[in-house]
Protein backbone atom coordinates (compact mmCIF):
# COMPACT_ATOMS: atom_id res chain seq x y z
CA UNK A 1 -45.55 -144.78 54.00
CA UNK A 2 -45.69 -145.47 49.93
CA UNK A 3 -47.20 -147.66 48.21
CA UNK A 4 -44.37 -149.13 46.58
CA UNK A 5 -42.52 -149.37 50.02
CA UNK A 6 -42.32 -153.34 50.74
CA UNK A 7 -39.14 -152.86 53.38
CA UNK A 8 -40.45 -155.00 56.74
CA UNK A 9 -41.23 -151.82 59.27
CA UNK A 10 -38.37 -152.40 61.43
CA UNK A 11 -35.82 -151.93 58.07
CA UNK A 12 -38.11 -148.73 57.40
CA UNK A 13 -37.20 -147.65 60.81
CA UNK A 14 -33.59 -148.55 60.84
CA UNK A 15 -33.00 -146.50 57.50
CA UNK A 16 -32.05 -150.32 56.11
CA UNK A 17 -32.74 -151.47 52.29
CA UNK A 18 -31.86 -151.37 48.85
CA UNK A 19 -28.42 -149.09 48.45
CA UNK A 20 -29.30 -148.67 44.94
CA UNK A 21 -25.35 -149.60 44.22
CA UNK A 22 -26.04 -153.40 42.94
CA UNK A 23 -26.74 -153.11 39.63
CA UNK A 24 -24.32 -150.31 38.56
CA UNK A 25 -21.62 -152.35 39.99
CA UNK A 26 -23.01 -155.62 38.19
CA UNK A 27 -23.23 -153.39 34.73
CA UNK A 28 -19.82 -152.38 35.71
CA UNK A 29 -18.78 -155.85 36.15
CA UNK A 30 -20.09 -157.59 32.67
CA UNK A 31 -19.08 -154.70 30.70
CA UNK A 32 -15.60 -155.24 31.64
CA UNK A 33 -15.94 -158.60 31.11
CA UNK A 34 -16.88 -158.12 27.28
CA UNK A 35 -14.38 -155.35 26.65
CA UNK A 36 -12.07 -158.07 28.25
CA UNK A 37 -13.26 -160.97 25.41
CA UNK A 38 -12.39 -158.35 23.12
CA UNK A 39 -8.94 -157.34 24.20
CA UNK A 40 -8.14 -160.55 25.22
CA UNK A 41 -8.47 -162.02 21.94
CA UNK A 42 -6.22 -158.85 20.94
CA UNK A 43 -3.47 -159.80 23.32
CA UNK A 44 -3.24 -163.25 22.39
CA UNK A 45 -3.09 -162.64 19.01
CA UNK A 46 -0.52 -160.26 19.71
CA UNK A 47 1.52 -162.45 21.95
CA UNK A 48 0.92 -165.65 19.21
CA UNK A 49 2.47 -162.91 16.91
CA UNK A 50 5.67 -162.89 19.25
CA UNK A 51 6.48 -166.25 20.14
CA UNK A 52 9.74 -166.48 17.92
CA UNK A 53 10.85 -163.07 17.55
CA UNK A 54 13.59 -161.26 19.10
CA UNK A 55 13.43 -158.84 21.53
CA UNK A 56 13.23 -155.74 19.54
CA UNK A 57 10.84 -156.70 17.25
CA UNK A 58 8.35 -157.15 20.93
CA UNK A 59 9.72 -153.43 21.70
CA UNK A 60 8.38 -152.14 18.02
CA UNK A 61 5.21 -153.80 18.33
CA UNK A 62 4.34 -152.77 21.57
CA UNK A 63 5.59 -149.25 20.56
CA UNK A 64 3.19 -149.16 17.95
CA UNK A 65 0.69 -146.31 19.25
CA UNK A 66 -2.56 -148.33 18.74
CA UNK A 67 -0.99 -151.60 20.63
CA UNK A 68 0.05 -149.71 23.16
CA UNK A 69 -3.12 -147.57 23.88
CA UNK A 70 -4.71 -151.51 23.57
CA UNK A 71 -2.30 -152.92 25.97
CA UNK A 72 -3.04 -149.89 28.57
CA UNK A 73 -7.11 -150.28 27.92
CA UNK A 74 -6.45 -154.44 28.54
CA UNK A 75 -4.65 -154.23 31.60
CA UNK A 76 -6.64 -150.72 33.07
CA UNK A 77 -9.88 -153.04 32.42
CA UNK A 78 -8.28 -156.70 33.65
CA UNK A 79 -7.47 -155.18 37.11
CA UNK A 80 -11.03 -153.14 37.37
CA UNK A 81 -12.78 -156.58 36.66
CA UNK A 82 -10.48 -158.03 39.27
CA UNK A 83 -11.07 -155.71 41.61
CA UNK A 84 -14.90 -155.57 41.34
CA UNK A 85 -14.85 -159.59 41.22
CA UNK A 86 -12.74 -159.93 44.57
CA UNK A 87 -15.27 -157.10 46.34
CA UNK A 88 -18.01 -159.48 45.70
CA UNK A 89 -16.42 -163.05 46.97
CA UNK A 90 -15.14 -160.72 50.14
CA UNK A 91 -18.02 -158.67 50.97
CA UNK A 92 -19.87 -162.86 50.19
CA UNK A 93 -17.43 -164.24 52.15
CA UNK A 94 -16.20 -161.93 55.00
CA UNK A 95 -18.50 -161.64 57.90
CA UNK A 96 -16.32 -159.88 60.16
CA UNK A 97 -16.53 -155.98 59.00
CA UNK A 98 -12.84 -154.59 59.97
CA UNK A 99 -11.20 -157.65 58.33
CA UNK A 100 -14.01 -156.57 55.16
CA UNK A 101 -13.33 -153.40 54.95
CA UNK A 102 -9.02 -153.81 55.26
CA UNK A 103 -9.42 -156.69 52.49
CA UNK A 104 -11.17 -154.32 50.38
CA UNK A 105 -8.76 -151.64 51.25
CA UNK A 106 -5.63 -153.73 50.40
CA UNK A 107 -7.60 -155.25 47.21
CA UNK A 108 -7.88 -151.62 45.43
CA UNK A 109 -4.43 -150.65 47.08
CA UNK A 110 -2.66 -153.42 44.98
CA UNK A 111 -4.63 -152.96 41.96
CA UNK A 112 -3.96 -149.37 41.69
CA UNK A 113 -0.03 -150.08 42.78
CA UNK A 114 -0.26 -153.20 39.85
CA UNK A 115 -2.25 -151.10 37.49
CA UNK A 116 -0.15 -148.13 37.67
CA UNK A 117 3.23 -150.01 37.29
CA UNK A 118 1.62 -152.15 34.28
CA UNK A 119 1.13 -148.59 32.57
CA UNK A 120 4.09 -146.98 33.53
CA UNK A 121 6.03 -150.30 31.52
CA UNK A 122 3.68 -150.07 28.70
CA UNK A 123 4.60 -145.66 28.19
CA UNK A 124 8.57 -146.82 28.61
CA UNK A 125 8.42 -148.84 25.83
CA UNK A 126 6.03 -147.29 23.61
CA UNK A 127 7.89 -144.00 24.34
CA UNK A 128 11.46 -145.19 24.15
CA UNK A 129 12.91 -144.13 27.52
């Protein structure tokens, strides 16, 4: 036994403790948050920009390389924070482990699916097709 070892005996035995996961997942979480102050501001400026233009003139900006590669960063990063700020109200939240562990499931299932179709829009434009 260490030293530094303060687990009760019985977690010591049980191979129970610290899964040295929490912090990287709350660095994960504010540093998506900030990035998201960032392009946030970006897209609302952007969208201000738009509010009484035509249609085509919203295709050219978005086709701009930089706004798109800023759109695709904003909306990559919105549904990561999403998906790391629903994992912690459901693993909070949800005491029964199947329905955890399908809520999580279905959580990075539709943020991938949303994620992937937000990019997809964003390259059509940008790219013309």
């Amino acid at each position: 036994m260490s030293a530094k070892d303060l687990r009760h005996p019985i977690k010591r035995a049980r191979g129970l403790g610290s899964a040295q996961s929490g912090v990287g997942h709350w660095w994960t979480q504010r540093v998506t948050a900030v990035a998201l102050i960032a392009l946030g501001l970006w897209f609302l400026v952007t969208v201000l920009r738009l509010v009484h233009t035509d249609y085509e003139t919203a295709r050219t900006l978005v086709g701009k390389p930089w706004n798109a590669i800023l759109l695709i960063a904003f909306v990559i990063t919105m549904y990561w924070h999403a998906v790391l700020g629903l994992q912690v109200v459901i693993e909070d939240y949800v005491h029964t482990r199947w329905k955890e562990v399908s809520l999580l499931v279905l959580v990075k299932f539709l943020a991938v699916l949303g994620a992937l179709a937000s990019v997809l829009a964003v390259l059509r434009i940008a790219l013309g097709a």
